[in-house]
mmCIF file of C-alpha atoms in Angstrom:
data_model
loop_
_atom_site.group_PDB
_atom_site.id
_atom_site.type_symbol
_atom_site.label_atom_id
_atom_site.label_comp_id
_atom_site.label_asym_id
_atom_site.label_seq_id
_atom_site.Cartn_x
_atom_site.Cartn_y
_atom_site.Cartn_z
ATOM 1 C CA UNK Y 68 18.345 6.453 -35.048
ATOM 2 C CA UNK Y 69 14.563 6.236 -34.659
ATOM 3 C CA UNK Y 70 15.007 3.515 -32.053
ATOM 4 C CA UNK Y 71 17.503 5.626 -30.086
ATOM 5 C CA UNK Y 72 15.168 8.645 -30.113
ATOM 6 C CA UNK Y 73 12.283 6.478 -28.928
ATOM 7 C CA UNK Y 74 14.356 5.059 -26.079
ATOM 8 C CA UNK Y 75 15.428 8.563 -25.037
ATOM 9 C CA UNK Y 76 11.815 9.718 -25.068
ATOM 10 C CA UNK Y 77 10.651 6.706 -23.074
ATOM 11 C CA UNK Y 78 13.387 7.028 -20.436
ATOM 12 C CA UNK Y 79 12.832 10.744 -19.847
ATOM 13 C CA UNK Y 80 9.987 10.165 -17.378
ATOM 14 C CA UNK Y 81 11.847 8.036 -14.819
ATOM 15 C CA UNK Y 82 12.795 10.955 -12.534
ATOM 16 C CA UNK Y 83 9.198 12.142 -11.852
ATOM 17 C CA UNK Y 84 8.180 8.561 -11.084
ATOM 18 C CA UNK Y 85 11.090 8.026 -8.703
ATOM 19 C CA UNK Y 86 10.221 11.107 -6.640
ATOM 20 C CA UNK Y 87 6.533 10.211 -6.805
ATOM 21 C CA UNK Y 88 7.224 6.749 -5.352
ATOM 22 C CA UNK Y 89 9.727 8.076 -2.818
ATOM 23 C CA UNK Y 90 6.992 10.360 -1.499
ATOM 24 C CA UNK Y 91 4.573 7.450 -1.155
ATOM 25 C CA UNK Y 92 6.840 4.649 0.043
ATOM 26 C CA UNK Y 93 9.359 6.355 2.345
ATOM 27 C CA UNK Y 94 7.056 7.640 5.115
ATOM 28 C CA UNK Y 95 9.658 8.530 7.728
ATOM 29 C CA UNK Y 96 7.835 9.187 10.997
ATOM 30 C CA UNK Y 97 9.293 12.577 11.900
ATOM 31 C CA UNK Y 98 8.926 16.241 10.983
ATOM 32 C CA UNK Y 99 11.704 15.850 8.429
ATOM 33 C CA UNK Y 100 9.998 12.778 6.996
ATOM 34 C CA UNK Y 101 6.653 14.557 6.713
ATOM 35 C CA UNK Y 102 8.306 17.494 4.952
ATOM 36 C CA UNK Y 103 9.883 15.216 2.363
ATOM 37 C CA UNK Y 104 6.904 12.852 1.921
ATOM 38 C CA UNK Y 105 4.170 15.470 1.690
ATOM 39 C CA UNK Y 106 5.914 18.577 0.350
ATOM 40 C CA UNK Y 107 9.393 18.215 -1.130
ATOM 41 C CA UNK Y 108 9.153 14.917 -3.037
ATOM 42 C CA UNK Y 109 5.611 15.561 -4.379
ATOM 43 C CA UNK Y 110 6.581 19.081 -5.469
ATOM 44 C CA UNK Y 111 9.660 17.775 -7.290
ATOM 45 C CA UNK Y 112 7.581 15.041 -8.962
ATOM 46 C CA UNK Y 113 4.982 17.570 -10.153
ATOM 47 C CA UNK Y 114 7.575 20.085 -11.385
ATOM 48 C CA UNK Y 115 9.528 17.415 -13.278
ATOM 49 C CA UNK Y 116 6.304 16.128 -14.821
ATOM 50 C CA UNK Y 117 5.328 19.576 -16.108
ATOM 51 C CA UNK Y 118 8.847 20.135 -17.428
ATOM 52 C CA UNK Y 119 8.562 16.953 -19.488
ATOM 53 C CA UNK Y 120 4.943 17.364 -20.611
ATOM 54 C CA UNK Y 121 1.953 19.574 -19.884
ATOM 55 C CA UNK Y 122 -0.544 17.224 -21.504
ATOM 56 C CA UNK Y 123 -2.615 14.724 -19.554
ATOM 57 C CA UNK Y 124 -5.106 12.007 -20.376
ATOM 58 C CA UNK Y 125 -8.707 13.111 -20.039
ATOM 59 C CA UNK Y 126 -9.506 10.024 -17.956
ATOM 60 C CA UNK Y 127 -6.982 11.241 -15.383
ATOM 61 C CA UNK Y 128 -8.693 14.617 -15.120
ATOM 62 C CA UNK Y 129 -12.040 12.870 -14.619
ATOM 63 C CA UNK Y 130 -10.545 10.598 -11.949
ATOM 64 C CA UNK Y 131 -8.980 13.506 -10.059
ATOM 65 C CA UNK Y 132 -12.098 15.683 -10.165
ATOM 66 C CA UNK Y 133 -14.393 12.810 -9.149
ATOM 67 C CA UNK Y 134 -12.106 11.841 -6.261
ATOM 68 C CA UNK Y 135 -11.930 15.401 -4.933
ATOM 69 C CA UNK Y 136 -15.709 15.849 -5.259
ATOM 70 C CA UNK Y 137 -16.295 12.625 -3.300
ATOM 71 C CA UNK Y 138 -13.851 13.669 -0.579
ATOM 72 C CA UNK Y 139 -15.344 17.155 -0.199
ATOM 73 C CA UNK Y 140 -18.915 15.810 -0.290
ATOM 74 C CA UNK Y 141 -18.058 13.222 2.344
ATOM 75 C CA UNK Y 142 -16.462 15.915 4.501
ATOM 76 C CA UNK Y 143 -19.629 18.015 4.331
ATOM 77 C CA UNK Y 144 -21.790 15.033 5.319
ATOM 78 C CA UNK Y 145 -19.795 13.635 8.245
ATOM 79 C CA UNK Y 146 -19.104 17.099 9.681
ATOM 80 C CA UNK Y 147 -22.782 17.211 10.676
ATOM 81 C CA UNK Y 148 -22.556 14.389 13.225
ATOM 82 C CA UNK Y 149 -19.045 13.045 13.914
ATOM 83 C CA UNK Y 150 -17.854 13.455 17.481
ATOM 84 C CA UNK Y 151 -14.181 13.773 16.575
ATOM 85 C CA UNK Y 152 -13.807 16.350 13.812
ATOM 86 C CA UNK Y 153 -10.432 17.840 14.777
ATOM 87 C CA UNK Y 154 -8.501 16.109 11.994
ATOM 88 C CA UNK Y 155 -11.131 16.025 9.267
ATOM 89 C CA UNK Y 156 -9.852 19.018 7.298
ATOM 90 C CA UNK Y 157 -6.191 18.058 7.639
ATOM 91 C CA UNK Y 158 -6.756 14.428 6.644
ATOM 92 C CA UNK Y 159 -8.891 15.478 3.685
ATOM 93 C CA UNK Y 160 -6.063 17.776 2.580
ATOM 94 C CA UNK Y 161 -3.558 14.904 2.812
ATOM 95 C CA UNK Y 162 -5.850 12.667 0.749
ATOM 96 C CA UNK Y 163 -6.259 15.364 -1.912
ATOM 97 C CA UNK Y 164 -2.491 15.972 -2.047
ATOM 98 C CA UNK Y 165 -1.793 12.264 -2.544
ATOM 99 C CA UNK Y 166 -4.506 11.923 -5.163
ATOM 100 C CA UNK Y 167 -3.342 15.082 -6.955
ATOM 101 C CA UNK Y 168 0.338 14.343 -7.421
ATOM 102 C CA UNK Y 169 -0.270 10.671 -8.207
ATOM 103 C CA UNK Y 170 -2.828 11.680 -10.855
ATOM 104 C CA UNK Y 171 -0.536 14.343 -12.330
ATOM 105 C CA UNK Y 172 2.341 11.880 -12.731
ATOM 106 C CA UNK Y 173 0.456 8.720 -13.722
ATOM 107 C CA UNK Y 174 -1.921 10.347 -16.191
ATOM 108 C CA UNK Y 175 0.762 12.379 -17.947
ATOM 109 C CA UNK Y 176 1.203 11.714 -21.678
ATOM 110 C CA UNK Y 177 4.842 10.858 -20.944
ATOM 111 C CA UNK Y 178 4.031 8.166 -18.395
ATOM 112 C CA UNK Y 179 5.184 4.677 -19.368
ATOM 113 C CA UNK Y 180 5.408 1.360 -17.561
ATOM 114 C CA UNK Y 181 9.041 0.769 -18.452
ATOM 115 C CA UNK Y 182 10.104 3.770 -16.379
ATOM 116 C CA UNK Y 183 7.625 2.850 -13.651
ATOM 117 C CA UNK Y 184 9.205 -0.602 -13.363
ATOM 118 C CA UNK Y 185 12.658 0.972 -12.975
ATOM 119 C CA UNK Y 186 11.372 3.451 -10.397
ATOM 120 C CA UNK Y 187 9.777 0.622 -8.405
ATOM 121 C CA UNK Y 188 13.097 -1.249 -8.370
ATOM 122 C CA UNK Y 189 14.952 1.820 -7.087
ATOM 123 C CA UNK Y 190 12.467 2.427 -4.265
ATOM 124 C CA UNK Y 191 12.422 -1.295 -3.419
ATOM 125 C CA UNK Y 192 16.208 -1.344 -3.226
ATOM 126 C CA UNK Y 193 16.315 1.677 -0.910
ATOM 127 C CA UNK Y 194 13.613 0.206 1.344
ATOM 128 C CA UNK Y 195 15.152 -3.249 1.741
ATOM 129 C CA UNK Y 196 18.655 -1.832 2.310
ATOM 130 C CA UNK Y 197 17.311 0.314 5.157
ATOM 131 C CA UNK Y 198 15.419 -2.725 6.469
ATOM 132 C CA UNK Y 199 18.398 -5.081 6.489
ATOM 133 C CA UNK Y 200 20.658 -2.456 8.093
ATOM 134 C CA UNK Y 201 18.132 -2.246 10.923
ATOM 135 C CA UNK Y 202 17.543 -6.016 11.074
ATOM 136 C CA UNK Y 203 21.223 -7.045 11.061
ATOM 137 C CA UNK Y 204 22.318 -4.314 13.460
ATOM 138 C CA UNK Y 205 19.974 -5.741 16.091
ATOM 139 C CA UNK Y 206 20.352 -9.477 15.523
ATOM 140 C CA UNK Y 207 24.134 -9.375 14.973
ATOM 141 C CA UNK Y 208 25.207 -6.528 17.266
ATOM 142 C CA UNK Y 209 22.190 -6.071 19.561
ATOM 143 C CA UNK Y 210 22.036 -2.426 18.487
ATOM 144 C CA UNK Y 211 18.738 -0.738 17.706
ATOM 145 C CA UNK Y 212 18.438 1.630 14.779
ATOM 146 C CA UNK Y 213 15.283 3.732 14.746
ATOM 147 C CA UNK Y 214 15.132 6.008 11.710
ATOM 148 C CA UNK Y 215 12.218 7.926 13.185
ATOM 149 C CA UNK Y 216 13.979 8.707 16.474
ATOM 150 C CA UNK Y 217 17.207 9.525 14.647
ATOM 151 C CA UNK Y 218 15.421 12.277 12.711
ATOM 152 C CA UNK Y 219 13.458 13.703 15.638
ATOM 153 C CA UNK Y 220 10.311 11.549 15.472
ATOM 154 C CA UNK Y 221 8.489 9.660 18.232
ATOM 155 C CA UNK Y 222 9.954 6.285 17.299
ATOM 156 C CA UNK Y 223 8.657 3.161 15.603
ATOM 157 C CA UNK Y 224 6.702 0.212 17.007
ATOM 158 C CA UNK Y 225 9.231 -2.602 16.675
ATOM 159 C CA UNK Y 226 8.575 -4.648 19.817
ATOM 160 C CA UNK Y 227 6.103 -7.529 19.984
ATOM 161 C CA UNK Y 228 6.522 -8.891 23.484
ATOM 162 C CA UNK Y 229 10.151 -10.009 23.651
ATOM 163 C CA UNK Y 230 10.441 -10.165 19.850
ATOM 164 C CA UNK Y 231 12.146 -7.345 17.964
ATOM 165 C CA UNK Y 232 10.584 -6.759 14.545
ATOM 166 C CA UNK Y 233 12.421 -4.573 12.055
ATOM 167 C CA UNK Y 234 10.288 -2.204 9.974
ATOM 168 C CA UNK Y 235 12.816 -0.233 7.957
ATOM 169 C CA UNK Y 236 11.773 3.370 7.505
ATOM 170 C CA UNK Y 237 8.100 2.571 8.227
ATOM 171 C CA UNK Y 238 6.309 3.036 11.559
ATOM 172 C CA UNK Y 239 5.662 -0.660 12.134
ATOM 173 C CA UNK Y 240 6.335 -4.053 10.493
ATOM 174 C CA UNK Y 241 2.805 -4.411 9.097
ATOM 175 C CA UNK Y 242 3.138 -1.097 7.232
ATOM 176 C CA UNK Y 243 6.523 -2.108 5.842
ATOM 177 C CA UNK Y 244 5.265 -5.520 4.726
ATOM 178 C CA UNK Y 245 2.144 -4.143 3.083
ATOM 179 C CA UNK Y 246 4.053 -1.443 1.186
ATOM 180 C CA UNK Y 247 6.721 -3.882 -0.016
ATOM 181 C CA UNK Y 248 4.047 -6.362 -1.107
ATOM 182 C CA UNK Y 249 2.331 -3.624 -3.130
ATOM 183 C CA UNK Y 250 5.602 -2.754 -4.873
ATOM 184 C CA UNK Y 251 6.453 -6.400 -5.604
ATOM 185 C CA UNK Y 252 2.972 -7.208 -6.914
ATOM 186 C CA UNK Y 253 2.993 -4.039 -9.035
ATOM 187 C CA UNK Y 254 6.366 -5.023 -10.486
ATOM 188 C CA UNK Y 255 5.107 -8.527 -11.203
ATOM 189 C CA UNK Y 256 1.927 -7.326 -12.912
ATOM 190 C CA UNK Y 257 4.042 -5.123 -15.185
ATOM 191 C CA UNK Y 258 6.874 -7.557 -15.958
ATOM 192 C CA UNK Y 259 5.063 -10.905 -15.508
ATOM 193 C CA UNK Y 260 7.912 -12.336 -13.426
ATOM 194 C CA UNK Y 261 9.518 -12.063 -10.011
ATOM 195 C CA UNK Y 262 13.061 -10.715 -10.136
ATOM 196 C CA UNK Y 263 15.769 -11.536 -7.594
ATOM 197 C CA UNK Y 264 15.152 -8.126 -6.027
ATOM 198 C CA UNK Y 265 11.445 -8.960 -5.684
ATOM 199 C CA UNK Y 266 12.236 -12.259 -3.963
ATOM 200 C CA UNK Y 267 14.665 -10.601 -1.534
ATOM 201 C CA UNK Y 268 11.999 -7.982 -0.811
ATOM 202 C CA UNK Y 269 9.437 -10.696 -0.006
ATOM 203 C CA UNK Y 270 11.963 -12.441 2.245
ATOM 204 C CA UNK Y 271 12.423 -9.162 4.105
ATOM 205 C CA UNK Y 272 8.676 -8.966 4.787
ATOM 206 C CA UNK Y 273 8.845 -12.408 6.380
ATOM 207 C CA UNK Y 274 11.849 -11.337 8.457
ATOM 208 C CA UNK Y 275 9.832 -8.389 9.726
ATOM 209 C CA UNK Y 276 7.846 -11.036 11.649
ATOM 210 C CA UNK Y 277 4.638 -9.278 10.713
ATOM 211 C CA UNK Y 278 1.844 -11.849 10.682
ATOM 212 C CA UNK Y 279 0.189 -10.117 7.736
ATOM 213 C CA UNK Y 280 3.515 -9.785 5.935
ATOM 214 C CA UNK Y 281 4.256 -13.492 6.268
ATOM 215 C CA UNK Y 282 0.828 -14.451 4.929
ATOM 216 C CA UNK Y 283 0.960 -11.949 2.059
ATOM 217 C CA UNK Y 284 4.466 -12.973 0.983
ATOM 218 C CA UNK Y 285 3.658 -16.659 1.105
ATOM 219 C CA UNK Y 286 0.579 -16.267 -1.080
ATOM 220 C CA UNK Y 287 2.363 -14.007 -3.573
ATOM 221 C CA UNK Y 288 5.119 -16.602 -4.032
ATOM 222 C CA UNK Y 289 2.600 -19.446 -4.142
ATOM 223 C CA UNK Y 290 0.387 -17.786 -6.763
ATOM 224 C CA UNK Y 291 3.323 -16.870 -9.003
ATOM 225 C CA UNK Y 292 4.774 -20.386 -8.803
ATOM 226 C CA UNK Y 293 1.336 -21.957 -9.258
ATOM 227 C CA UNK Y 294 1.125 -20.334 -12.691
ATOM 228 C CA UNK Y 295 4.139 -22.412 -13.713
ATOM 229 C CA UNK Y 296 2.894 -25.773 -12.441
ATOM 230 C CA UNK Y 297 1.394 -26.816 -15.764
ATOM 231 C CA UNK Y 298 4.594 -26.048 -17.664
ATOM 232 C CA UNK Y 299 7.038 -27.228 -14.996
ATOM 233 C CA UNK Y 300 5.541 -29.682 -12.446
ATOM 234 C CA UNK Y 301 8.817 -29.534 -10.498
ATOM 235 C CA UNK Y 302 7.506 -26.290 -8.981
ATOM 236 C CA UNK Y 303 5.107 -28.303 -6.825
ATOM 237 C CA UNK Y 304 8.075 -29.571 -4.801
ATOM 238 C CA UNK Y 305 9.277 -26.005 -4.372
ATOM 239 C CA UNK Y 306 5.831 -24.938 -3.173
ATOM 240 C CA UNK Y 307 5.685 -27.806 -0.671
ATOM 241 C CA UNK Y 308 9.163 -26.881 0.531
ATOM 242 C CA UNK Y 309 8.169 -23.244 1.016
ATOM 243 C CA UNK Y 310 5.045 -24.249 2.976
ATOM 244 C CA UNK Y 311 7.078 -26.465 5.300
ATOM 245 C CA UNK Y 312 9.823 -23.857 5.730
ATOM 246 C CA UNK Y 313 7.368 -21.044 6.510
ATOM 247 C CA UNK Y 314 5.450 -23.219 8.968
ATOM 248 C CA UNK Y 315 8.599 -24.332 10.827
ATOM 249 C CA UNK Y 316 10.169 -20.871 10.850
ATOM 250 C CA UNK Y 317 7.127 -19.007 12.125
ATOM 251 C CA UNK Y 318 5.318 -21.743 14.070
ATOM 252 C CA UNK Y 319 5.625 -19.960 17.427
ATOM 253 C CA UNK Y 320 4.370 -16.682 15.952
ATOM 254 C CA UNK Y 321 1.351 -18.422 14.391
ATOM 255 C CA UNK Y 322 0.531 -20.149 17.683
ATOM 256 C CA UNK Y 323 0.856 -16.894 19.653
ATOM 257 C CA UNK Y 324 -1.504 -15.062 17.302
ATOM 258 C CA UNK Y 325 -3.973 -17.975 17.325
ATOM 259 C CA UNK Y 326 -4.023 -18.172 21.126
ATOM 260 C CA UNK Y 327 -4.373 -14.391 21.400
ATOM 261 C CA UNK Y 328 -7.347 -14.480 19.032
ATOM 262 C CA UNK Y 329 -9.023 -17.363 20.888
ATOM 263 C CA UNK Y 330 -8.444 -15.736 24.286
ATOM 264 C CA UNK Y 331 -9.725 -12.377 23.072
ATOM 265 C CA UNK Y 332 -6.399 -10.664 23.768
ATOM 266 C CA UNK Y 333 -5.591 -9.897 20.127
ATOM 267 C CA UNK Y 334 -5.859 -6.115 20.181
ATOM 268 C CA UNK Y 335 -5.896 -5.789 16.401
ATOM 269 C CA UNK Y 336 -8.895 -8.062 15.873
ATOM 270 C CA UNK Y 337 -10.703 -6.786 18.960
ATOM 271 C CA UNK Y 338 -10.547 -3.184 17.749
ATOM 272 C CA UNK Y 339 -11.985 -4.264 14.393
ATOM 273 C CA UNK Y 340 -14.902 -5.991 16.108
ATOM 274 C CA UNK Y 341 -15.508 -2.973 18.343
ATOM 275 C CA UNK Y 342 -15.400 -0.684 15.307
ATOM 276 C CA UNK Y 343 -17.981 -2.861 13.541
ATOM 277 C CA UNK Y 344 -20.256 -2.829 16.594
ATOM 278 C CA UNK Y 345 -19.991 0.965 16.794
ATOM 279 C CA UNK Y 346 -21.144 1.357 13.194
ATOM 280 C CA UNK Y 347 -24.008 -1.088 13.660
ATOM 281 C CA UNK Y 348 -25.282 0.817 16.697
ATOM 282 C CA UNK Y 349 -24.866 4.330 15.222
ATOM 283 C CA UNK Y 350 -27.093 4.671 12.164
ATOM 284 C CA UNK Y 351 -25.652 7.992 10.995
ATOM 285 C CA UNK Y 352 -22.139 6.535 10.840
ATOM 286 C CA UNK Y 353 -23.402 3.445 9.039
ATOM 287 C CA UNK Y 354 -25.247 5.463 6.392
ATOM 288 C CA UNK Y 355 -22.892 8.419 5.920
ATOM 289 C CA UNK Y 356 -19.579 6.973 7.084
ATOM 290 C CA UNK Y 357 -17.032 8.329 9.527
ATOM 291 C CA UNK Y 358 -15.038 10.186 6.892
ATOM 292 C CA UNK Y 359 -11.325 10.731 7.364
ATOM 293 C CA UNK Y 360 -11.473 11.376 11.105
ATOM 294 C CA UNK Y 361 -8.186 9.548 11.663
ATOM 295 C CA UNK Y 362 -7.133 8.331 15.094
ATOM 296 C CA UNK Y 363 -5.854 10.253 18.102
ATOM 297 C CA UNK Y 364 -5.023 8.025 21.114
ATOM 298 C CA UNK Y 365 -5.407 10.970 23.502
ATOM 299 C CA UNK Y 366 -8.936 11.997 22.549
ATOM 300 C CA UNK Y 367 -10.527 9.022 20.769
ATOM 301 C CA UNK Y 368 -11.573 5.556 21.977
ATOM 302 C CA UNK Y 369 -9.210 2.710 21.094
ATOM 303 C CA UNK Y 370 -11.642 0.993 18.734
ATOM 304 C CA UNK Y 371 -11.450 3.983 16.361
ATOM 305 C CA UNK Y 372 -7.970 2.725 15.498
ATOM 306 C CA UNK Y 373 -9.757 -0.079 13.672
ATOM 307 C CA UNK Y 374 -10.910 2.431 11.038
ATOM 308 C CA UNK Y 375 -7.411 2.192 9.552
ATOM 309 C CA UNK Y 376 -7.388 -1.587 9.280
ATOM 310 C CA UNK Y 377 -10.604 -2.725 7.607
ATOM 311 C CA UNK Y 378 -9.260 -3.684 4.142
ATOM 312 C CA UNK Y 379 -9.966 -1.551 1.082
ATOM 313 C CA UNK Y 380 -13.572 -2.722 0.875
ATOM 314 C CA UNK Y 381 -14.318 -2.204 4.561
ATOM 315 C CA UNK Y 382 -12.720 1.235 4.510
ATOM 316 C CA UNK Y 383 -14.962 2.275 1.601
ATOM 317 C CA UNK Y 384 -17.954 1.736 3.878
ATOM 318 C CA UNK Y 385 -16.330 3.143 7.032
ATOM 319 C CA UNK Y 386 -15.355 6.341 5.174
ATOM 320 C CA UNK Y 387 -18.291 6.919 2.799
ATOM 321 C CA UNK Y 388 -21.086 4.950 4.463
ATOM 322 C CA UNK Y 389 -22.844 1.803 3.353
ATOM 323 C CA UNK Y 390 -24.579 3.339 0.301
ATOM 324 C CA UNK Y 391 -21.753 5.205 -1.464
ATOM 325 C CA UNK Y 392 -19.067 2.966 0.036
ATOM 326 C CA UNK Y 393 -20.715 -0.233 -1.180
ATOM 327 C CA UNK Y 394 -21.103 1.239 -4.659
ATOM 328 C CA UNK Y 395 -17.388 2.134 -4.806
ATOM 329 C CA UNK Y 396 -16.325 -1.272 -3.478
ATOM 330 C CA UNK Y 397 -18.572 -3.142 -5.932
ATOM 331 C CA UNK Y 398 -17.481 -0.956 -8.866
ATOM 332 C CA UNK Y 399 -13.788 -1.580 -8.137
ATOM 333 C CA UNK Y 400 -14.408 -5.316 -7.684
ATOM 334 C CA UNK Y 401 -16.306 -5.602 -10.969
ATOM 335 C CA UNK Y 402 -13.575 -3.657 -12.776
ATOM 336 C CA UNK Y 403 -10.886 -5.978 -11.426
ATOM 337 C CA UNK Y 404 -12.847 -9.142 -12.257
ATOM 338 C CA UNK Y 405 -13.552 -7.920 -15.788
ATOM 339 C CA UNK Y 406 -9.981 -6.841 -16.587
ATOM 340 C CA UNK Y 407 -7.683 -9.314 -14.826
ATOM 341 C CA UNK Y 408 -7.008 -13.047 -14.777
ATOM 342 C CA UNK Y 409 -7.833 -15.081 -11.674
ATOM 343 C CA UNK Y 410 -4.220 -15.185 -10.492
ATOM 344 C CA UNK Y 411 -3.752 -11.442 -11.063
ATOM 345 C CA UNK Y 412 -7.040 -10.738 -9.278
ATOM 346 C CA UNK Y 413 -5.862 -12.753 -6.293
ATOM 347 C CA UNK Y 414 -2.601 -10.818 -6.103
ATOM 348 C CA UNK Y 415 -4.484 -7.518 -6.287
ATOM 349 C CA UNK Y 416 -6.934 -8.556 -3.565
ATOM 350 C CA UNK Y 417 -4.005 -9.623 -1.353
ATOM 351 C CA UNK Y 418 -2.703 -6.056 -1.588
ATOM 352 C CA UNK Y 419 -6.150 -4.539 -1.043
ATOM 353 C CA UNK Y 420 -6.327 -6.302 2.327
ATOM 354 C CA UNK Y 421 -4.069 -3.555 3.688
ATOM 355 C CA UNK Y 422 -4.648 -0.715 1.190
ATOM 356 C CA UNK Y 423 -7.286 1.112 3.171
ATOM 357 C CA UNK Y 424 -6.054 4.549 4.273
ATOM 358 C CA UNK Y 425 -6.839 7.286 1.755
ATOM 359 C CA UNK Y 426 -4.590 9.811 3.461
ATOM 360 C CA UNK Y 427 -1.558 7.743 2.430
ATOM 361 C CA UNK Y 428 -0.337 8.110 -1.149
ATOM 362 C CA UNK Y 429 0.277 4.342 -1.387
ATOM 363 C CA UNK Y 430 -3.507 4.023 -1.575
ATOM 364 C CA UNK Y 431 -3.747 6.296 -4.623
ATOM 365 C CA UNK Y 432 -0.715 4.702 -6.264
ATOM 366 C CA UNK Y 433 -2.231 1.229 -6.242
ATOM 367 C CA UNK Y 434 -5.789 2.263 -7.115
ATOM 368 C CA UNK Y 435 -4.592 4.278 -10.121
ATOM 369 C CA UNK Y 436 -2.252 1.459 -11.159
ATOM 370 C CA UNK Y 437 -4.973 -1.193 -11.275
ATOM 371 C CA UNK Y 438 -7.130 1.229 -13.291
ATOM 372 C CA UNK Y 439 -4.538 1.970 -16.001
ATOM 373 C CA UNK Y 440 -2.713 -1.377 -16.097
ATOM 374 C CA UNK Y 441 -5.245 -3.437 -18.146
ATOM 375 C CA UNK Y 442 -4.668 -1.300 -21.238
ATOM 376 C CA UNK Y 443 -0.913 -1.923 -20.982
ATOM 377 C CA UNK Y 444 -1.450 -5.672 -20.507
ATOM 378 C CA UNK Y 445 -3.613 -5.815 -23.629
ATOM 379 C CA UNK Y 446 -1.012 -3.926 -25.666
ATOM 380 C CA UNK Y 447 1.802 -6.235 -24.565
ATOM 381 C CA UNK Y 448 -0.294 -9.273 -25.499
ATOM 382 C CA UNK Y 449 -0.820 -7.859 -28.972
ATOM 383 C CA UNK Y 450 2.905 -7.283 -29.510
ATOM 384 C CA UNK Y 451 4.038 -10.623 -28.057
#
């Protein structure tokens, strides 16, 4: 009877987590999508959380208050000199919304990792189903499905030259791959194993033909299998097989990206270099950061797009400036090194390569997760 009551209590928090993750990981690029991702799903998650419990961990309150103070302080600083301030207030509001509802749900007394694992699986399943519907409809029937256009949005960026790259409900393949990798790594850190669903999800990131997705998925699989080499040396043959298969399957894509980089025609890397040069030649931006100015292709230079693709550590500096940004980046790095094993650290850093936009709730999900997860890992070690 006690066991049944405990299970009922533990399973009662799954619904808030599901809506919380749906808000963060189903960013449909249309007015309908924005309404669900930024209003409806977060509101449902918050309401369900308060219905279950109105008590929260003090550390969560500190985290939320500190985050909001930093965002508001940064807004006040960059407003004095940035040339493109049209989106500052709106982007700061989005960042605060994401931070708020993630903090409310994840720092609730009723939060537990068992329900989080189940919620991750549900969101993963929805995402990969939508991906494979899109992928198979094109490569089997030559029919394009664009979830953004279908719901009144501007459409997704699926073409790379003559190559069609599925992205599911996300705006582009790189976003899909990065989000799926975050979910898979989060699931692995909680459960200490890759499930069949996780493996299918990683395969989908490779089939998105995103260069970043292919690299991230390969290293996630390699690191997880590498942990088993000492116990089962047969895994080394599997690793070699995966390396050969990935290289053969995506050889042309690797060569295209390499040649583009060498020839200086790789727009992604060029914008990053231009962004870096801009910061180095504008002292106020280097010291105080550019804040959450976002990117508008109609009013802003192309290199500003690079602000959204500088890794977590680079974005700390681009947003908050070299002083505060470096402190945040170093503090997070030290925390990770102190609390995680080498293999877990590597998986986390793989995700942080693309977790860099504070206005997206995925950012807050992963940052909060790596903060609260060590305590859970220690408890599970004690009970094993």
